XYZ file of C-alpha atoms in Angstrom:
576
model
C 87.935 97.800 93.033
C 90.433 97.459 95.829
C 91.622 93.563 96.829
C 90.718 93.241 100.505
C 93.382 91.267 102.358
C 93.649 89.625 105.580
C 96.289 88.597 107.662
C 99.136 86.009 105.770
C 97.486 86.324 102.602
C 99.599 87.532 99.774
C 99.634 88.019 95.703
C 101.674 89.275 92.928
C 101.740 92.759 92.004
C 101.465 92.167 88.928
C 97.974 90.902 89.555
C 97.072 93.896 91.428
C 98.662 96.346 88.660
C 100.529 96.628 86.108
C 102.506 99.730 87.329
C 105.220 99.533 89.137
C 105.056 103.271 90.521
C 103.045 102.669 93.735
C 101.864 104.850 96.378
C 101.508 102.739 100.344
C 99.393 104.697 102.792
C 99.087 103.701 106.256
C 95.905 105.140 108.644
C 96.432 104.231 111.975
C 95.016 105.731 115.087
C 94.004 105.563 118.858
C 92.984 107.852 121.854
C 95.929 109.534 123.562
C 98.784 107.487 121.048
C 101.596 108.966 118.925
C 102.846 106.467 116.347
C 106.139 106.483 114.454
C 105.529 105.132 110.655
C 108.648 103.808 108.955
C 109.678 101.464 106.072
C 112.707 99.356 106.283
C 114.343 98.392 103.387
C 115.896 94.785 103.834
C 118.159 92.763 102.150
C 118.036 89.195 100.812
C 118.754 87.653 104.361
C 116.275 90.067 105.638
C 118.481 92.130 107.548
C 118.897 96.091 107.385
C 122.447 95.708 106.223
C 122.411 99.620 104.556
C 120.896 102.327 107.156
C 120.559 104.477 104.437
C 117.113 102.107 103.192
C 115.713 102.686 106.725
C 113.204 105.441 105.872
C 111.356 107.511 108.862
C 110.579 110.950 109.564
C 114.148 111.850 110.110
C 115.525 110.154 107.095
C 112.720 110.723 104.470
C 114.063 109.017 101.473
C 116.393 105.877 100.446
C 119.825 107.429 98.595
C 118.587 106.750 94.686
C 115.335 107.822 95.554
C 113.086 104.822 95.276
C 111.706 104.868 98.507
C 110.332 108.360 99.831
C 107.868 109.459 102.583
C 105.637 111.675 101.388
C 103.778 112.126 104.737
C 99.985 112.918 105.455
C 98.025 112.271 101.911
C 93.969 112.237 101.576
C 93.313 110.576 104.472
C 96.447 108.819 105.378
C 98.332 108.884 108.426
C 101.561 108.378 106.476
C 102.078 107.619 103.367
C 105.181 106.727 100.696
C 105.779 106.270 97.227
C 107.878 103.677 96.539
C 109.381 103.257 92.652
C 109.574 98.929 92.082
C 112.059 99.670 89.255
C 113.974 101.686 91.131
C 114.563 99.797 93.821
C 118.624 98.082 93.589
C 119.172 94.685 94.015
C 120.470 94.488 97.315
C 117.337 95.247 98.652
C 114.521 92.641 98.384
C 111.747 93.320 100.575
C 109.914 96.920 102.142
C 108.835 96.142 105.752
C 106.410 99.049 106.619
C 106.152 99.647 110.365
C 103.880 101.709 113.239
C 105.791 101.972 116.632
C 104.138 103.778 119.518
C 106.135 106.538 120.679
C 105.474 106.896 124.709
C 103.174 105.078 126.690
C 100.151 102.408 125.172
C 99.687 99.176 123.313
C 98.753 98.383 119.875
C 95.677 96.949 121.470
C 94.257 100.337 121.896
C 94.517 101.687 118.306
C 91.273 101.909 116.195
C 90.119 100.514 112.733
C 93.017 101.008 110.399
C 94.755 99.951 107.062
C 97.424 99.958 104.652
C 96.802 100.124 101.451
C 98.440 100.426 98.035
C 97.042 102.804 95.120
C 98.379 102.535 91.512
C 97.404 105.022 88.618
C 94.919 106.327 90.996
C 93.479 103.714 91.975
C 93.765 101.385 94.885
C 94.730 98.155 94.132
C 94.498 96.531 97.785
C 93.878 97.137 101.197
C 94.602 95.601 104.699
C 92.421 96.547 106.992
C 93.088 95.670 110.866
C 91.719 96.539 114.431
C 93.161 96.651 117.922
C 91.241 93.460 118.441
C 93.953 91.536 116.351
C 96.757 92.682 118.752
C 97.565 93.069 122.648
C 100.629 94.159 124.907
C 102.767 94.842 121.189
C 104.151 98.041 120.787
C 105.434 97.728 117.164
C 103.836 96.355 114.567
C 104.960 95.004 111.120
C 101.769 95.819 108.889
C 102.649 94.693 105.107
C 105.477 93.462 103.173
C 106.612 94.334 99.424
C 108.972 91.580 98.594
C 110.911 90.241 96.001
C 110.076 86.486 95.011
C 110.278 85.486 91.622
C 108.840 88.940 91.207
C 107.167 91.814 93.599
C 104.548 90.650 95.998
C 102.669 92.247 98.576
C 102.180 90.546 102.324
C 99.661 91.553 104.626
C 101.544 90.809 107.947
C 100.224 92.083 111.434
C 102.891 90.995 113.648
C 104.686 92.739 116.008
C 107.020 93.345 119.011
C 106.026 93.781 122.659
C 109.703 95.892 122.997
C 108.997 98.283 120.658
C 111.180 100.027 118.268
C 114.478 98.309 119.480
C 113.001 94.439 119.474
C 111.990 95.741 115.844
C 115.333 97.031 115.203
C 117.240 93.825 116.268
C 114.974 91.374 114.616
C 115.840 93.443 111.369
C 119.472 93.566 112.406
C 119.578 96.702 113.296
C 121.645 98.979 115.910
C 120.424 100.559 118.756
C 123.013 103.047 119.775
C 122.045 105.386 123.599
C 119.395 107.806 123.212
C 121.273 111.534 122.757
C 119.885 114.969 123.391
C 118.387 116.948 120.125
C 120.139 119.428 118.799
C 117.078 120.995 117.210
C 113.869 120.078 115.782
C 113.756 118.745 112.544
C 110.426 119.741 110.712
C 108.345 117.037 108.727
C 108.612 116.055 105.293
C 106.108 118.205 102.675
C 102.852 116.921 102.075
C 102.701 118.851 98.815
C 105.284 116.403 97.483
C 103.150 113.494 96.393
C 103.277 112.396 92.798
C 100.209 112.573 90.395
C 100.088 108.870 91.047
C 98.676 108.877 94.536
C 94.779 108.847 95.236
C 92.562 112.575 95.398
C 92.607 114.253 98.497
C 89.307 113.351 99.594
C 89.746 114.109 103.365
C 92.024 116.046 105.353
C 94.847 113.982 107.209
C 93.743 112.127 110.200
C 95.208 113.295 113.261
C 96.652 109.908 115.706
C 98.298 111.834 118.752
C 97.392 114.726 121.061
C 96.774 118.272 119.850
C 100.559 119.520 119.498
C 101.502 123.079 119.605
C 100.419 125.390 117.546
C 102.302 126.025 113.917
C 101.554 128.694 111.955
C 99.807 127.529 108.628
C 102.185 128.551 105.692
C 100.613 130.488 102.471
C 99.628 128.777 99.833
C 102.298 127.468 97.551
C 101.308 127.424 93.920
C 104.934 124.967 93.053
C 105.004 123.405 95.720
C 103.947 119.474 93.965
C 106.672 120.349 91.449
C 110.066 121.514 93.894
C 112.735 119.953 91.694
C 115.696 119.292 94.506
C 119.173 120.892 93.260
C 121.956 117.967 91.994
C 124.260 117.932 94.726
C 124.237 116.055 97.660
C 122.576 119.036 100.180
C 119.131 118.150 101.772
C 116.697 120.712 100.410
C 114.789 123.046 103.023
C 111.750 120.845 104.741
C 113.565 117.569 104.634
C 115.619 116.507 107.980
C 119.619 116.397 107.173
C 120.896 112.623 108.111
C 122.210 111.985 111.200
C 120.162 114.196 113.404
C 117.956 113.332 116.050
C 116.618 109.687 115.989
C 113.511 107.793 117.143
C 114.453 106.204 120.480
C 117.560 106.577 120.176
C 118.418 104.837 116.766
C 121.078 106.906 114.246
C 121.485 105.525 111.268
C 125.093 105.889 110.384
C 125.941 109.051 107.023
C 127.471 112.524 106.698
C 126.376 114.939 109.480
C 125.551 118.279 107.954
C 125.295 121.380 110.111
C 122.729 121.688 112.165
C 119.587 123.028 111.080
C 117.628 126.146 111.754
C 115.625 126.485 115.035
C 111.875 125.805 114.511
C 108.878 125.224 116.367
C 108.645 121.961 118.350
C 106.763 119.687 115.999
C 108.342 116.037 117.465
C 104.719 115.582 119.244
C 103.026 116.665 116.512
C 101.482 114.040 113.422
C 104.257 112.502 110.964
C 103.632 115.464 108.745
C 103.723 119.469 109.338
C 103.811 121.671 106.125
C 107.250 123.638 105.968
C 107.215 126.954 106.783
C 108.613 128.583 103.619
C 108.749 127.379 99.910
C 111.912 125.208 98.970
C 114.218 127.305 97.313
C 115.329 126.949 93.824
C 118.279 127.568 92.013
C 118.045 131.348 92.352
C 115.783 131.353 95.134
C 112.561 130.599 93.955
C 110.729 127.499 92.531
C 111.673 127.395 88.848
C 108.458 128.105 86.499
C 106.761 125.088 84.325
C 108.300 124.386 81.249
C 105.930 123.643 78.071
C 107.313 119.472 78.587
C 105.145 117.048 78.344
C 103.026 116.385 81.401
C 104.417 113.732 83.999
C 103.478 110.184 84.497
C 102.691 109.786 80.942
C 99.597 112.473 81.166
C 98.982 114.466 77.186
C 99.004 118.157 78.044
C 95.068 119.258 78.309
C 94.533 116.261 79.190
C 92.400 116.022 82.322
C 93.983 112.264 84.348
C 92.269 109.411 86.518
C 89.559 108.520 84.028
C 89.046 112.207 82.770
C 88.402 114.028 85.668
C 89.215 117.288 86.355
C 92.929 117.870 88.022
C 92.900 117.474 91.612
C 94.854 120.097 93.541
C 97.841 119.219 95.646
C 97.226 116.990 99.047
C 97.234 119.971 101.305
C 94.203 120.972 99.612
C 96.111 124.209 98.035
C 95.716 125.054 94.344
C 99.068 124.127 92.205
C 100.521 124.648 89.250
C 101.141 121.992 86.791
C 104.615 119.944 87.637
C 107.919 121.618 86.192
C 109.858 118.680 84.422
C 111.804 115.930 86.165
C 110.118 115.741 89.464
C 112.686 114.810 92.114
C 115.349 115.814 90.030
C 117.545 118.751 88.899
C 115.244 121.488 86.650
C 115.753 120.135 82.769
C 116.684 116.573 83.659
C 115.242 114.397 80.909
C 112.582 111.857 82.156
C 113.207 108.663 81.769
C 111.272 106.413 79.493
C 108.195 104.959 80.579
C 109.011 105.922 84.114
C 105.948 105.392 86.032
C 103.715 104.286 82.795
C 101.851 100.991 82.261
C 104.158 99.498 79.832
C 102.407 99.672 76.358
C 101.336 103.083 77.161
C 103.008 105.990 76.025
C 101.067 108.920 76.539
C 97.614 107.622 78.116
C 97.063 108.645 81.968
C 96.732 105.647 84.535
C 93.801 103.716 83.627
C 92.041 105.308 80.786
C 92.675 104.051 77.267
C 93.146 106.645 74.750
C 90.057 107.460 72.999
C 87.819 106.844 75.486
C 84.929 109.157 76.591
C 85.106 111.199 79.018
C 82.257 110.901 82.291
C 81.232 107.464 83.028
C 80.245 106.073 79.825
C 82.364 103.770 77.625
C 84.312 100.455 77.977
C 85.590 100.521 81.725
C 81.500 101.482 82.942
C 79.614 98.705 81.179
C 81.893 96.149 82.391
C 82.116 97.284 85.719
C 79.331 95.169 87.198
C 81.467 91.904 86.105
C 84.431 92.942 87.645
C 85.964 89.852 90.121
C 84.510 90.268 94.100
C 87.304 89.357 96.319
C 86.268 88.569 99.536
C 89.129 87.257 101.137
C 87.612 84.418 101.638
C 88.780 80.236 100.221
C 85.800 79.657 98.561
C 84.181 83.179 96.522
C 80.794 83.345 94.352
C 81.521 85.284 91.335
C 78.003 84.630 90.556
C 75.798 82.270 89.962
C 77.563 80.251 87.458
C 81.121 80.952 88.450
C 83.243 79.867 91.507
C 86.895 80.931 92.626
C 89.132 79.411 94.951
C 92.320 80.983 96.746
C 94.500 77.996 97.295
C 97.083 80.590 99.595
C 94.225 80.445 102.065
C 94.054 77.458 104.078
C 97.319 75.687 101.792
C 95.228 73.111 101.413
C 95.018 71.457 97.771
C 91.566 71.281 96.093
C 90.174 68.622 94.188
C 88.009 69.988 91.135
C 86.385 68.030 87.750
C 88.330 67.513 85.240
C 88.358 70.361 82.444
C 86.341 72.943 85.324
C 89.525 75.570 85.156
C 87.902 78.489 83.175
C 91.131 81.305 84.251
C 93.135 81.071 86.965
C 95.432 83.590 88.333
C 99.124 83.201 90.092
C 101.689 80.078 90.173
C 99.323 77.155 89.784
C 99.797 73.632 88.878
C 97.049 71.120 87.722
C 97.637 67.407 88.359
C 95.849 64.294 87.377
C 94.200 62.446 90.649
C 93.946 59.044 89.910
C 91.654 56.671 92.158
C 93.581 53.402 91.796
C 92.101 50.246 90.589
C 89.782 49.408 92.913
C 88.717 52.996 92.646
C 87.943 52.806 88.690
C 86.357 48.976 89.360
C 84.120 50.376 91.957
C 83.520 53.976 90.192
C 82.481 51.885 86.811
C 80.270 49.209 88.682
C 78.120 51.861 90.328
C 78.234 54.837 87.977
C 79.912 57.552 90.894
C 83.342 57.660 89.215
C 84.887 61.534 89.243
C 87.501 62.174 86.707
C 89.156 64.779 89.075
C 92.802 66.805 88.944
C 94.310 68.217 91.842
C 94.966 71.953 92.485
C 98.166 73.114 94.015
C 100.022 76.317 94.735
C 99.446 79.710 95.425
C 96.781 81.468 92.994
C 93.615 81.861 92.635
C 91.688 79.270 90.308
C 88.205 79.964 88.638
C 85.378 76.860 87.653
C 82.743 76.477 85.690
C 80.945 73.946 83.997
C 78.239 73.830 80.805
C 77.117 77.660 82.516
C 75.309 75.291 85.325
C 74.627 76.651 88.863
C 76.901 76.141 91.653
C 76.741 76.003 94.961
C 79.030 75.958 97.718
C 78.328 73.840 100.759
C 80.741 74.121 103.625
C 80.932 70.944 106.154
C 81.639 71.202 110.036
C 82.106 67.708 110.426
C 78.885 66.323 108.913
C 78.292 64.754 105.834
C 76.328 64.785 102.877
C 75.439 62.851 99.827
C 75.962 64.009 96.554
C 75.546 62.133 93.192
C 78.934 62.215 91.562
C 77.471 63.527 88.965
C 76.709 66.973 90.673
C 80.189 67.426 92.521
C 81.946 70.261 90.851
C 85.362 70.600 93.139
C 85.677 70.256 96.873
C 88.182 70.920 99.328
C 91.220 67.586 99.653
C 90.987 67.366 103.415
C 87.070 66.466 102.901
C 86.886 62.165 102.859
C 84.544 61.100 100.133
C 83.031 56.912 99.477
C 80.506 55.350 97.590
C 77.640 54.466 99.443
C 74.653 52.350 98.713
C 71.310 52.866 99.061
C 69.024 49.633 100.050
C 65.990 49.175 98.299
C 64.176 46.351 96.410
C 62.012 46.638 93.544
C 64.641 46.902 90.626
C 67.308 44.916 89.326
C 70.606 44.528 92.020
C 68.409 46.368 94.418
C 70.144 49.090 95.213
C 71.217 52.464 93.790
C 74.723 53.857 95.027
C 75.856 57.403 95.267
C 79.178 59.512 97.250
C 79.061 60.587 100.864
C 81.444 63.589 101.439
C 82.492 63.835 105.434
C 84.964 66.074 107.318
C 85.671 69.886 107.735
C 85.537 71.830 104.276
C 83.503 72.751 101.303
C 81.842 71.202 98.049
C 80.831 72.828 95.216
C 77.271 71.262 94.312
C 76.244 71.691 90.510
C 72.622 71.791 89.323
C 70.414 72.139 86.254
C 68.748 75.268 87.169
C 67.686 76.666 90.880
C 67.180 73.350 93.172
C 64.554 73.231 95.878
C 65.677 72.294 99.627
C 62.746 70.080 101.600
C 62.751 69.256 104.705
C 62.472 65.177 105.070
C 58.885 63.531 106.521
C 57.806 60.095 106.167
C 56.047 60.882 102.935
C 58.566 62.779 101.117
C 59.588 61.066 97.809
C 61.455 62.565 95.055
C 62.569 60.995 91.362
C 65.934 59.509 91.527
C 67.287 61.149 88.188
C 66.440 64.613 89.682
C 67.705 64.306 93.195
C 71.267 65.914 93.510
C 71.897 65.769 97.344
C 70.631 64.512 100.851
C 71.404 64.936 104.659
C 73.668 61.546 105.317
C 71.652 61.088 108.674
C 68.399 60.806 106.839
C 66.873 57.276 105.732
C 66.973 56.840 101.787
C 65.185 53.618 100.154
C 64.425 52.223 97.107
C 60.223 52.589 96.366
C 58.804 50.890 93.518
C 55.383 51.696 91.763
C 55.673 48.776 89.717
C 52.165 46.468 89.673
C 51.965 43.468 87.421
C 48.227 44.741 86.390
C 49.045 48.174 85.815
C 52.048 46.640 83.755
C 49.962 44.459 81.396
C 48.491 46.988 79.452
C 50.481 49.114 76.859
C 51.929 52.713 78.218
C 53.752 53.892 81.115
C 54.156 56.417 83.425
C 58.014 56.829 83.792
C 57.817 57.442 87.562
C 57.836 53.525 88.153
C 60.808 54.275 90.569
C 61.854 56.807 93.367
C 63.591 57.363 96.323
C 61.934 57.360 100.145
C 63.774 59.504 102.354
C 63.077 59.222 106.080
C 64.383 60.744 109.316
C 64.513 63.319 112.270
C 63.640 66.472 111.760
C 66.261 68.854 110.295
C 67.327 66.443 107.394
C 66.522 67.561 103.960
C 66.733 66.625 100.327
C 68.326 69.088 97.210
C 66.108 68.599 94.385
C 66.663 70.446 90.958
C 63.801 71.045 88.163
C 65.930 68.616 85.491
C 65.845 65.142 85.475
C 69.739 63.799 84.088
């Protein structure tokens, strides 16, 4: 199940997958616009200090191959595979852009997303609107970056001036807009790795109808071209140094120019090529009896033993010659694009394991974790998670309440001073609590109880310390007493929680909510919570006749609750 993501929030790779071969597809779209899709590859200072890591349609890959567009795949507008272990150390962080080319805003574009697919499978998604934007005309959608290790960004900022106020915020050059030479046709969209998700729908088109290109035959090779050694761009890919986007170049070797085609600079991001990509004698090499790539077993069907998927142009292929994206024979290199541990198992499916939807992965699919992109998350009804990167406010939970937690997370003791432990001990509402920090998400629990988040808009409520599970650091919390006569001290105390924020109530099975009225009474050692406007006093049953003669009822004393209508009272069917 994909990890929805909103804008500013951000995890670990690593907790999204384990492989490090990842395929980003962007869908973006809007009546009458043409967008330009590129990634940027910056460098520690986050600056484009090498052109030769800015990757667009008329530079479609980064010089050791790590980044590469791969154009229109199942669904996607544009999409790229981009190799983490791959990528050199100069560059630490993959901006991936949409600029409008001609006239519009980014207000006007439709639902979109970018998303990131592993093994198969996607791993995340950030999904965005026109709504979120106005007069920009660039956008900067989602980050990969380097931080202690590789993390993805959901961003959705961008740049009223376009492609050049993108280009100088990155650093960048913006040298006079030049004349083309010719056309330079679109990268392949037969050249996606097995990695990338099934074509399940054709490529969406985002800009007016262009002119018409005649469809090429089908290709059986065409998912397994192997490009020759030397440095010459193979037919389908743009040379460097020809015509830029508004009227960047980025600096490299100008080869000569290349053959006339149809006009295809209005068209999508991606056109098929018109003829095959020659060989090393002219034709694509045949399949050698190697094993499969990606780590898939020959015969062995991939993404959780289903049937091969044909190429993302929706044409029949042949199975991938060795070395993809490198010369016929080359020798793949170990592990490349594998889960580490895994040798010969396809993305996502243990060896062994059944084919169809029985085994391991389908019984435990209904427990799987439901993001919501939300602070506070109900795994169910016994489990609560927390993202402490949304909001970057601390939280305050029970001591010992940490079941799992996920990301760079530190637990601290919270202390509540003297006068905190003298009052906590003289009315019985003392909370042994530890403080949350960080960025992660953090998972509690107690004795399989029920929980219950309660967010506050600036009211309050009273809790018995005894059912507070964790709740949110900006809330402000006291002991407060209740009046009442009839018992020793006369009064019973418990903790009133005010501010903005949420509490996590715990109870003894499912609690009943009651509205207050004059007569409403409930037992004091089964109450859990209360409206802080309503009126709470001490009643007594207690009657010196009824007292003189052996026995007793055990409901001598309980609470009164008065007040306007809309307070209530929590109640749970356990008495502590």
């Amino acid at each position: 199940m994909a990890r929805e993501f909103q804008r500013g929030h951000k995890a670990r790779i690593s907790d999204l997958t384990a492989g490090t071969d990842l395929y980003v597809g962007v869908q973006i779209a809007g009546p009458g616009l043409t967008f330009d899709i590129s990634c940027f590859g910056l460098d520690a200072e986050e600056r484009l200090s090498d052109d030769r890591y800015f990757v667009f349609f008329n530079q479609p890959k980064s010089p050791e191959e790590s980044i590469q567009l791969l154009g229109a795949q199942a669904g996607d507008t544009e999409s790229f595979r981009v190799t983490l272990d791959r990528i050199p150390e100069g560059i630490r962080k993959l901006s991936f852009t949409a600029t409008l080319d001609g006239a519009g805003q980014m207000s006007q574009v439709g639902p979109g997303y970018l998303r990131i697919v592993a093994g198969g499978e996607e791993v995340a998604r950030y999904s965005f609107t026109g709504a979120e934007f106005s007069t920009e005309r660039a956008v900067m959608l989602g980050d990969i970056y380097f931080k202690d290790a590789w993390r993805f960004a959901a961003v959705g900022q961008g740049f009223d001036g376009g492609l050049e106020a993108l280009l100088k915020n990155f650093g960048g050059e913006v040298l006079e807009e030049e004349a083309p030479a010719a056309p330079e046709p679109q990268p392949q969209p037969g050249a996606a790795p097995g990695f990338a998700p099934p074509a399940f729908a054709p490529p969406t088109e985002t800009a007016a109808p262009p002119a018409p290109v005649p469809t090429p035959p089908p290709v059986p090779a065409a998912q397994g071209y192997a490009p020759p050694a030397d440095n010459t761009p193979p037919q389908g890919f743009p040379a460097p140094g020809s015509t830029p986007p508004q009227g960047f170049t980025p600096p490299g070797q100008t080869p000569p120019p290349a053959p006339a085609v149809p006009d295809v600079h209005g068209a999508p991001t991606v056109i098929a090529p018109l003829a095959p990509p020659p060989g090393p004698t002219g034709t694509v090499p045949p399949p050698a009896p190697a094993p499969a790539p990606y780590g898939q077993p020959p015969q062995q069907p991939a993404y959780g033993g289903q049937p091969p998927q044909p190429p993302y142009g929706g044409q029949p292929a042949a199975p991938m010659p060795p070395g993809y994206g490198a010369q016929p024979g080359a020798p793949m290199p170990p592990g490349y694009g594998q889960i580490p541990g895994q040798q010969t198992a396809s993305y996502g499916v243990p060896q062994g394991a059944p084919q169809g939807g029985a085994g391991m992965g389908a019984a435990l699919q209904k427990f799987k974790e439901t993001p919501t992109g939300q602070r506070w998350t109900q795994q169910n009804k016994k489990l609560m998670r927390v993202d402490l990167g949304i909001g970057g406010q601390p939280v305050l939970a029970k001591q010992g309440s940490m079941v799992l937690y996920q990301g760079k997370v530190d637990f601290s003791y919270k202390g509540a001073g003297f006068a905190g432990r003298i009052v906590g001990n003289a009315t019985g509402q003392e909370m042994q609590l530890m403080r949350c920090t960080g960025q992660g998400q953090v998972f509690l629990a107690e004795n399989a109880t029920y929980l219950h988040p309660i967010e506050l808009q600036g009211d309050a409520i009273c809790v018995s310390a005894e059912n507070v599970l964790a709740f949110d650091e900006t809330l402000q919390y006291e002991v407060r007493r209740i009046e009442g006569h009839g018992i020793p001290g006369g009064a019973l105390f418990t903790m009133q929680f005010q501010g903005t924020g949420t509490i996590v109530v715990k109870t003894h099975g499912t609690p009943v909510v009651l509205p207050v009225t004059p007569t409403t009474f409930a037992d004091c050692n089964a109450v859990v919570a209360w409206s802080a406007a309503a009126q709470v006093i001490v009643s007594s049953q207690v009657r010196m006749r009824r007292n003189a003669y052996p026995g007793d009822t055990g409901e001598s004393v309980n609470l009164q609750f008065r007040g306007a209508p809309g307070n209530f009272i929590v109640v749970q069917p356990y008495e502590v």
